[in-house]
């Protein structure tokens, strides 16, 4: 940790930044929680914890920064850049980008990066997603806690000055949009597919910037056999049409209606920073992210096997059972992991996995630096759809054989007591018969080996008195019964569903 004299000497104890700098990223209200001074000290701390230690001996430390369409982005980037420069880091600014665009830049340049975005959060929020060189994650256990603690010290006592022989960092600008688009297209060939009409709902987020470049000719690339119908491509961090969070069904309504109205083959919805992609079929019906995980996973398995390699696929524990079932049947090794991008990214790298998927519609690719990219997943779906004659509803049907509840949140007065009631009923008393139990992430109870087939996972929130329930079963009636029975136990007493 630096011990040089501080540039400033603020008095008082180090402030608590734990409400702003969380397990995976930085996210808070501007300017109450996140402002230019806070961004500056986080930049300086990021330099000292991540950037400088990763720089090669004899070379200047470097970092790359980007921001989404939120109005507060440019000034926060400028402040963060100032903090990096104070610690001798040279900064490359790529301007507006999706989060996977920043990951691409980090992977291409081989340097750490920071993306200023609050993803799908409301307009008053902003945040920072940081990564090490090659887009490797910075999370609670991989440097973010150290960044938080050091930033709090710098906020209280000032950022240390460089040694007398140290030079402040420089700042350069670079446009990587066309390179990003070209790179994604090099991974999935759409040139030979049948023509498709595609409605894309950007939600006024960064897909309005990246979709024209990747799916169209906005970056000077050749036209694809796609007729793209744009929906809310205007970049607007106030989200005037709907929240940029396609995980909420209400935010898919405009896309669903537009797909039907235009007679489109498929609809794609992206979140605010365009790192997640949701899909609807030609009827406007959502295609489960688990189904997309299975579809894309099988494509990557086949490609890996064609290259003479044994594929490994990663999935988190709330994805559908169809994902491991189909992946194993295809000859892949399957690794099940906890919910959360830092966990799945770590498993991706550890196992050299070709692909990974989460039910939250984050999709990870070894060819994309083991990072998540919604746009690359979209290209795979378009290639699969356009490479055969059937509509998406028929194509997706084989990947959605089971009935799922989706994630249901319950706000409870006593989380351990609510969980204990479920354990008593399903595990201790075995009221539903013999079950398999694991606690990799929360409580997973499975009755999949014998009829009736079902499983559920009950996880506690890290930050709120919430329990999150996911249920899957062989058919709708069984799923509804298990869902309602578990919820009755969870919500017994003074509780509310949210």
Coordinates of N, CA, C and O in Angstrom, one line a residue, residues 280-412:
X280 N -37.5 -13.6 -27.8 CA -38.9 -14.0 -27.9 C -39.0 -14.5 -29.3 O -38.3 -14.2 -30.3
X281 N -40.0 -15.5 -29.4 CA -40.2 -16.2 -30.7 C -41.1 -15.4 -31.6 O -41.6 -14.3 -31.3
X282 N -41.5 -16.0 -32.7 CA -42.3 -15.3 -33.7 C -43.7 -15.0 -33.2 O -44.4 -14.2 -33.8
X283 N -44.2 -15.7 -32.2 CA -45.5 -15.4 -31.6 C -45.4 -14.4 -30.5 O -46.4 -14.0 -29.9
X284 N -44.2 -13.9 -30.2 CA -44.0 -13.0 -29.1 C -43.8 -13.7 -27.7 O -43.8 -13.0 -26.7
X285 N -43.7 -15.0 -27.7 CA -43.5 -15.7 -26.5 C -42.0 -15.8 -26.1 O -41.2 -16.1 -26.9
X286 N -41.7 -15.5 -24.8 CA -40.3 -15.5 -24.4 C -39.7 -16.9 -24.5 O -40.4 -17.9 -24.2
X287 N -38.5 -17.0 -24.9 CA -37.7 -18.2 -24.9 C -36.9 -18.2 -23.7 O -36.1 -17.2 -23.4
X288 N -37.0 -19.2 -22.8 CA -36.2 -19.2 -21.6 C -34.7 -19.1 -21.8 O -34.2 -19.7 -22.7
X289 N -34.1 -18.3 -20.9 CA -32.6 -18.2 -21.0 C -31.9 -19.6 -20.8 O -30.9 -19.8 -21.3
X290 N -32.6 -20.5 -20.1 CA -32.0 -21.8 -20.0 C -32.1 -22.5 -21.3 O -31.1 -23.3 -21.7
X291 N -33.1 -22.3 -22.1 CA -33.2 -22.9 -23.4 C -32.1 -22.3 -24.3 O -31.5 -23.0 -25.1
X292 N -31.9 -21.0 -24.2 CA -30.8 -20.4 -25.0 C -29.5 -20.9 -24.6 O -28.6 -21.2 -25.4
X293 N -29.3 -21.1 -23.3 CA -28.0 -21.7 -22.8 C -27.8 -23.1 -23.4 O -26.7 -23.5 -23.8
X294 N -28.9 -23.9 -23.5 CA -28.8 -25.3 -24.1 C -28.5 -25.2 -25.6 O -27.6 -25.9 -26.1
X295 N -29.2 -24.3 -26.3 CA -29.1 -24.1 -27.7 C -27.7 -23.7 -28.1 O -27.0 -24.3 -28.9
X296 N -27.2 -22.6 -27.4 CA -25.9 -22.1 -27.7 C -24.8 -23.1 -27.2 O -23.8 -23.3 -27.9
X297 N -25.0 -23.7 -26.1 CA -24.1 -24.7 -25.6 C -23.8 -25.8 -26.5 O -22.7 -26.3 -26.7
X298 N -24.9 -26.4 -27.1 CA -24.8 -27.5 -28.0 C -24.0 -27.1 -29.3 O -23.2 -27.8 -29.8
X299 N -24.2 -25.8 -29.7 CA -23.4 -25.3 -30.9 C -21.9 -25.3 -30.5 O -21.1 -25.7 -31.3
X300 N -21.6 -24.8 -29.3 CA -20.2 -24.7 -28.9 C -19.6 -26.0 -28.7 O -18.4 -26.3 -28.9
X301 N -20.4 -27.0 -28.1 CA -19.9 -28.3 -27.9 C -19.5 -29.0 -29.3 O -18.5 -29.6 -29.4
X302 N -20.4 -28.8 -30.3 CA -20.1 -29.4 -31.6 C -18.9 -28.8 -32.2 O -18.1 -29.5 -32.8
X303 N -18.7 -27.5 -32.0 CA -17.6 -26.8 -32.6 C -16.3 -27.3 -31.9 O -15.2 -27.5 -32.6
X304 N -16.3 -27.5 -30.6 CA -15.2 -27.9 -29.9 C -14.8 -29.4 -30.3 O -13.6 -29.7 -30.5
X305 N -15.8 -30.2 -30.4 CA -15.6 -31.6 -30.8 C -15.0 -31.7 -32.2 O -14.2 -32.5 -32.5
X306 N -15.5 -30.8 -33.1 CA -15.0 -30.8 -34.5 C -13.5 -30.4 -34.6 O -12.8 -30.8 -35.5
X307 N -13.1 -29.7 -33.5 CA -11.7 -29.3 -33.5 C -10.8 -30.4 -32.7 O -9.6 -30.2 -32.5
X308 N -11.5 -31.5 -32.4 CA -10.7 -32.6 -31.7 C -10.5 -32.4 -30.2 O -9.7 -33.0 -29.6
X309 N -11.3 -31.5 -29.6 CA -11.2 -31.2 -28.2 C -12.4 -31.7 -27.4 O -13.5 -31.8 -28.0
X310 N -12.2 -32.1 -26.1 CA -13.3 -32.5 -25.3 C -13.9 -31.2 -24.6 O -13.2 -30.5 -23.9
X311 N -15.2 -30.9 -24.9 CA -15.8 -29.7 -24.4 C -16.2 -29.7 -22.9 O -16.6 -30.8 -22.4
X312 N -16.1 -28.6 -22.3 CA -16.7 -28.4 -20.9 C -17.6 -27.2 -21.0 O -17.4 -26.2 -21.6
X313 N -18.8 -27.4 -20.3 CA -19.8 -26.4 -20.3 C -20.1 -26.1 -18.8 O -20.2 -27.0 -18.0
X314 N -20.3 -24.8 -18.5 CA -20.6 -24.3 -17.2 C -22.1 -23.8 -17.1 O -22.5 -23.2 -18.1
X315 N -22.8 -24.2 -16.0 CA -24.1 -23.6 -15.9 C -24.3 -23.3 -14.4 O -23.7 -24.0 -13.5
X316 N -25.1 -22.3 -14.0 CA -25.4 -22.1 -12.6 C -26.5 -23.0 -12.2 O -27.2 -23.6 -13.0
X317 N -26.7 -23.1 -10.9 CA -27.6 -24.1 -10.3 C -29.1 -23.9 -10.5 O -29.9 -24.7 -10.1
X318 N -29.4 -22.7 -11.0 CA -30.9 -22.5 -11.2 C -31.3 -22.5 -12.7 O -32.4 -22.3 -13.0
X319 N -30.3 -22.9 -13.5 CA -30.7 -23.2 -14.9 C -31.5 -24.5 -15.0 O -31.4 -25.3 -14.1
X320 N -32.3 -24.7 -16.0 CA -33.1 -25.9 -16.2 C -32.2 -27.1 -16.3 O -31.1 -27.1 -16.7
X321 N -32.8 -28.2 -15.8 CA -32.1 -29.5 -15.9 C -31.9 -29.9 -17.4 O -31.0 -30.8 -17.6
X322 N -32.6 -29.3 -18.3 CA -32.3 -29.6 -19.7 C -30.9 -29.2 -20.1 O -30.3 -29.9 -21.0
X323 N -30.3 -28.2 -19.5 CA -28.9 -27.8 -19.8 C -27.9 -28.9 -19.6 O -27.2 -29.4 -20.5
X324 N -27.8 -29.4 -18.3 CA -26.8 -30.5 -18.1 C -27.2 -31.8 -18.8 O -26.3 -32.6 -19.3
X325 N -28.5 -32.1 -18.9 CA -29.0 -33.3 -19.6 C -28.5 -33.4 -21.0 O -27.9 -34.4 -21.5
X326 N -28.8 -32.3 -21.8 CA -28.4 -32.3 -23.2 C -26.9 -32.2 -23.4 O -26.4 -32.8 -24.4
X327 N -26.3 -31.4 -22.6 CA -24.8 -31.2 -22.7 C -24.1 -32.6 -22.5 O -23.2 -32.9 -23.2
X328 N -24.5 -33.3 -21.4 CA -23.9 -34.6 -21.2 C -24.2 -35.6 -22.3 O -23.3 -36.4 -22.7
X329 N -25.4 -35.6 -22.8 CA -25.8 -36.5 -23.9 C -25.0 -36.2 -25.1 O -24.7 -37.1 -25.9
X330 N -24.6 -35.0 -25.3 CA -23.7 -34.6 -26.5 C -22.3 -34.9 -26.3 O -21.5 -34.6 -27.2
X331 N -21.9 -35.3 -25.1 CA -20.5 -35.7 -24.8 C -19.7 -34.7 -24.1 O -18.4 -34.8 -24.0
X332 N -20.3 -33.7 -23.5 CA -19.6 -32.6 -22.8 C -19.4 -32.9 -21.3 O -20.2 -33.6 -20.7
X333 N -18.4 -32.4 -20.7 CA -18.2 -32.4 -19.3 C -19.0 -31.2 -18.8 O -18.9 -30.1 -19.3
X334 N -19.8 -31.3 -17.7 CA -20.7 -30.3 -17.2 C -20.3 -29.9 -15.8 O -20.1 -30.8 -15.0
X335 N -20.1 -28.6 -15.6 CA -19.7 -28.1 -14.2 C -20.9 -27.2 -13.8 O -21.2 -26.2 -14.5
X336 N -21.4 -27.5 -12.6 CA -22.5 -26.7 -12.0 C -21.9 -25.7 -11.0 O -21.0 -26.1 -10.2
X337 N -22.3 -24.5 -11.0 CA -21.7 -23.5 -10.1 C -22.7 -22.6 -9.4 O -23.9 -22.7 -9.7
X338 N -22.3 -21.8 -8.5 CA -23.1 -20.9 -7.8 C -23.7 -19.8 -8.7 O -23.1 -19.6 -9.8
X339 N -24.7 -19.1 -8.3 CA -25.2 -18.0 -9.0 C -24.3 -16.8 -8.8 O -23.8 -16.5 -7.7
X340 N -24.0 -16.1 -9.9 CA -23.1 -14.9 -9.8 C -22.0 -14.9 -10.8 O -21.3 -16.0 -11.0
X341 N -21.8 -13.8 -11.5 CA -20.9 -13.8 -12.7 C -19.4 -14.1 -12.2 O -18.7 -14.7 -13.0
X342 N -19.0 -13.6 -11.0 CA -17.7 -13.9 -10.6 C -17.4 -15.4 -10.4 O -16.3 -15.8 -10.7
X343 N -18.4 -16.1 -10.0 CA -18.2 -17.5 -9.8 C -18.1 -18.3 -11.1 O -17.3 -19.1 -11.3
X344 N -19.0 -17.9 -12.0 CA -19.0 -18.6 -13.3 C -17.8 -18.3 -14.1 O -17.3 -19.1 -14.8
X345 N -17.4 -17.0 -14.1 CA -16.1 -16.6 -14.8 C -14.9 -17.4 -14.3 O -14.1 -17.8 -15.0
X346 N -14.9 -17.5 -12.9 CA -13.7 -18.3 -12.3 C -13.8 -19.7 -12.8 O -12.7 -20.3 -13.1
X347 N -15.0 -20.3 -12.8 CA -15.1 -21.7 -13.2 C -14.8 -21.9 -14.7 O -14.1 -22.9 -15.2
X348 N -15.2 -20.9 -15.5 CA -14.9 -20.9 -16.9 C -13.4 -21.0 -17.2 O -12.9 -21.8 -17.9
X349 N -12.6 -20.1 -16.5 CA -11.2 -20.1 -16.7 C -10.5 -21.4 -16.1 O -9.6 -21.9 -16.7
X350 N -11.0 -21.8 -14.9 CA -10.4 -22.9 -14.3 C -10.5 -24.2 -15.1 O -9.6 -25.0 -15.2
X351 N -11.7 -24.4 -15.8 CA -11.9 -25.6 -16.5 C -11.7 -25.4 -18.0 O -12.0 -26.3 -18.8
X352 N -11.2 -24.2 -18.4 CA -11.1 -23.9 -19.8 C -12.3 -24.3 -20.6 O -12.3 -24.9 -21.7
X353 N -13.5 -23.8 -20.0 CA -14.8 -24.2 -20.6 C -15.0 -23.4 -21.9 O -14.7 -22.2 -21.9
X354 N -15.7 -24.0 -22.8 CA -15.9 -23.3 -24.1 C -17.1 -22.4 -24.0 O -17.2 -21.4 -24.7
X355 N -18.0 -22.7 -23.0 CA -19.3 -21.8 -22.9 C -19.8 -22.0 -21.5 O -19.7 -23.0 -20.8
X356 N -20.5 -20.9 -21.1 CA -21.2 -21.0 -19.8 C -22.5 -20.1 -19.9 O -22.5 -19.1 -20.6
X357 N -23.5 -20.5 -19.1 CA -24.8 -19.8 -19.2 C -25.4 -19.7 -17.8 O -25.3 -20.6 -17.0
X358 N -26.1 -18.6 -17.6 CA -26.9 -18.4 -16.4 C -28.4 -18.1 -16.8 O -28.7 -17.6 -17.8
X359 N -29.3 -18.4 -15.8 CA -30.7 -18.2 -16.1 C -31.1 -16.7 -16.2 O -32.2 -16.4 -16.6
X360 N -30.1 -15.9 -15.7 CA -30.4 -14.4 -15.8 C -30.0 -13.9 -17.2 O -30.1 -12.7 -17.4
X361 N -29.7 -14.7 -18.1 CA -29.4 -14.4 -19.5 C -28.0 -13.8 -19.7 O -27.8 -13.0 -20.6
X362 N -27.1 -14.1 -18.8 CA -25.6 -13.9 -19.0 C -25.1 -15.1 -19.7 O -25.2 -16.2 -19.2
X363 N -24.3 -14.9 -20.8 CA -23.7 -16.0 -21.6 C -22.2 -15.7 -21.7 O -21.9 -14.7 -22.2
X364 N -21.4 -16.7 -21.4 CA -20.0 -16.6 -21.4 C -19.3 -17.5 -22.4 O -19.7 -18.6 -22.6
X365 N -18.3 -17.0 -23.0 CA -17.6 -17.7 -24.1 C -16.1 -17.7 -23.9 O -15.5 -16.6 -23.6
X366 N -15.5 -18.8 -24.1 CA -14.0 -18.9 -24.0 C -13.4 -18.0 -25.1 O -12.4 -17.3 -24.8
X367 N -14.0 -18.0 -26.3 CA -13.5 -17.2 -27.4 C -13.6 -15.7 -27.1 O -13.1 -14.9 -27.9
X368 N -14.4 -15.3 -26.1 CA -14.6 -13.9 -25.7 C -13.9 -13.7 -24.4 O -14.6 -13.1 -23.5
X369 N -12.7 -14.2 -24.2 CA -12.0 -13.9 -23.0 C -12.7 -14.5 -21.7 O -12.5 -13.9 -20.6
X370 N -13.4 -15.5 -21.9 CA -14.2 -16.2 -20.8 C -15.2 -15.2 -20.2 O -15.8 -15.4 -19.1
X371 N -15.5 -14.1 -20.9 CA -16.4 -13.1 -20.4 C -17.8 -13.2 -21.0 O -18.0 -14.0 -21.9
X372 N -18.8 -12.5 -20.5 CA -20.2 -12.6 -20.9 C -20.4 -11.5 -22.0 O -20.0 -10.4 -21.9
X373 N -21.2 -11.9 -23.0 CA -21.6 -11.0 -24.1 C -23.0 -11.4 -24.6 O -23.1 -12.5 -25.1
X374 N -23.9 -10.5 -24.5 CA -25.3 -10.8 -25.0 C -25.3 -10.8 -26.5 O -26.1 -11.5 -27.1
X375 N -24.5 -9.9 -27.1 CA -24.5 -9.8 -28.6 C -24.0 -11.1 -29.2 O -24.5 -11.5 -30.3
X376 N -23.0 -11.7 -28.7 CA -22.5 -12.9 -29.3 C -23.5 -14.1 -29.1 O -23.7 -14.9 -30.0
X377 N -24.2 -14.1 -28.0 CA -25.2 -15.1 -27.8 C -26.3 -14.9 -28.9 O -26.9 -15.8 -29.4
X378 N -26.7 -13.6 -29.1 CA -27.7 -13.3 -30.1 C -27.3 -13.8 -31.5 O -28.1 -14.3 -32.3
X379 N -26.0 -13.6 -31.8 CA -25.5 -14.1 -33.1 C -25.7 -15.6 -33.3 O -26.0 -16.1 -34.3
X380 N -25.4 -16.3 -32.2 CA -25.5 -17.8 -32.2 C -27.0 -18.2 -32.4 O -27.3 -19.1 -33.2
X381 N -27.9 -17.5 -31.8 CA -29.3 -17.8 -31.9 C -29.8 -17.5 -33.3 O -30.5 -18.3 -34.0
X382 N -29.3 -16.4 -33.9 CA -29.7 -16.0 -35.3 C -29.1 -17.1 -36.3 O -29.8 -17.4 -37.2
X383 N -27.9 -17.5 -36.0 CA -27.3 -18.5 -36.9 C -28.1 -19.8 -36.8 O -28.3 -20.5 -37.8
X384 N -28.5 -20.2 -35.6 CA -29.2 -21.5 -35.4 C -30.6 -21.4 -36.1 O -31.0 -22.3 -36.8
X385 N -31.3 -20.3 -35.9 CA -32.6 -20.1 -36.5 C -32.5 -20.0 -38.0 O -33.3 -20.7 -38.8
X386 N -31.6 -19.2 -38.5 CA -31.4 -19.0 -40.0 C -30.8 -20.2 -40.7 O -30.9 -20.2 -41.9
X387 N -30.2 -21.1 -40.0 CA -29.6 -22.2 -40.6 C -30.5 -23.4 -40.8 O -30.1 -24.5 -41.3
X388 N -31.8 -23.3 -40.5 CA -32.8 -24.3 -40.7 C -34.1 -23.7 -41.0 O -34.3 -22.5 -40.8
X389 N -35.1 -24.4 -41.5 CA -36.3 -23.8 -42.1 C -37.4 -23.5 -41.1 O -38.4 -22.9 -41.4
X390 N -37.3 -24.1 -39.9 CA -38.5 -24.0 -39.0 C -38.5 -22.7 -38.2 O -37.5 -22.0 -38.0
X391 N -39.7 -22.3 -37.7 CA -39.8 -21.1 -36.9 C -39.1 -21.3 -35.5 O -38.8 -22.4 -35.1
X392 N -38.8 -20.2 -34.9 CA -38.1 -20.2 -33.6 C -38.9 -21.0 -32.5 O -38.3 -21.7 -31.7
X393 N -40.2 -20.9 -32.5 CA -41.0 -21.6 -31.6 C -40.8 -23.1 -31.6 O -40.7 -23.8 -30.6
X394 N -40.7 -23.7 -32.9 CA -40.4 -25.1 -33.1 C -39.0 -25.4 -32.7 O -38.7 -26.5 -32.1
X395 N -38.1 -24.6 -33.0 CA -36.7 -24.8 -32.7 C -36.5 -24.8 -31.2 O -35.7 -25.7 -30.7
X396 N -37.1 -23.9 -30.5 CA -36.9 -23.7 -29.1 C -37.6 -24.8 -28.2 O -37.2 -25.1 -27.1
X397 N -38.6 -25.4 -28.8 CA -39.4 -26.4 -28.1 C -38.6 -27.5 -27.5 O -38.9 -27.9 -26.3
X398 N -37.6 -28.0 -28.2 CA -36.9 -29.1 -27.8 C -36.0 -28.7 -26.6 O -35.5 -29.6 -25.9
X399 N -35.8 -27.4 -26.4 CA -34.9 -27.0 -25.3 C -35.7 -26.5 -24.0 O -35.2 -26.0 -23.1
X400 N -37.1 -26.7 -24.1 CA -37.9 -26.2 -23.0 C -38.9 -27.3 -22.6 O -40.1 -27.1 -22.7
X401 N -38.4 -28.5 -22.3 CA -39.4 -29.6 -22.0 C -40.0 -29.6 -20.6 O -41.0 -30.3 -20.4
X402 N -39.5 -28.7 -19.7 CA -40.0 -28.8 -18.3 C -40.7 -27.4 -18.0 O -40.6 -26.5 -18.7
X403 N -41.4 -27.5 -16.9 CA -42.2 -26.3 -16.4 C -41.4 -25.6 -15.3 O -40.9 -26.3 -14.4
X404 N -41.2 -24.3 -15.4 CA -40.4 -23.6 -14.4 C -41.2 -22.4 -13.9 O -42.0 -21.8 -14.5
X405 N -40.9 -22.1 -12.6 CA -41.6 -21.0 -11.9 C -41.0 -19.6 -12.2 O -41.6 -18.6 -12.1
X406 N -39.7 -19.6 -12.7 CA -39.0 -18.3 -12.6 C -38.6 -18.0 -11.2 O -39.1 -18.7 -10.2
X407 N -37.8 -17.0 -11.0 CA -37.4 -16.6 -9.7 C -38.5 -15.8 -8.9 O -38.9 -14.8 -9.4
X408 N -38.9 -16.3 -7.8 CA -39.9 -15.6 -6.9 C -39.3 -15.2 -5.6 O -38.7 -16.0 -4.9
X409 N -39.4 -13.9 -5.4 CA -38.8 -13.3 -4.2 C -39.8 -13.2 -3.1 O -41.0 -12.8 -3.3
X410 N -39.4 -13.5 -1.8 CA -40.3 -13.3 -0.7 C -39.5 -12.5 0.4 O -38.4 -12.9 0.8
X411 N -40.1 -11.4 0.8 CA -39.5 -10.6 1.9 C -40.0 -11.2 3.2 O -41.2 -11.2 3.5
X412 N -39.1 -11.7 4.0 CA -39.5 -12.4 5.3 C -38.9 -11.7 6.5 O -37.8 -11.0 6.4

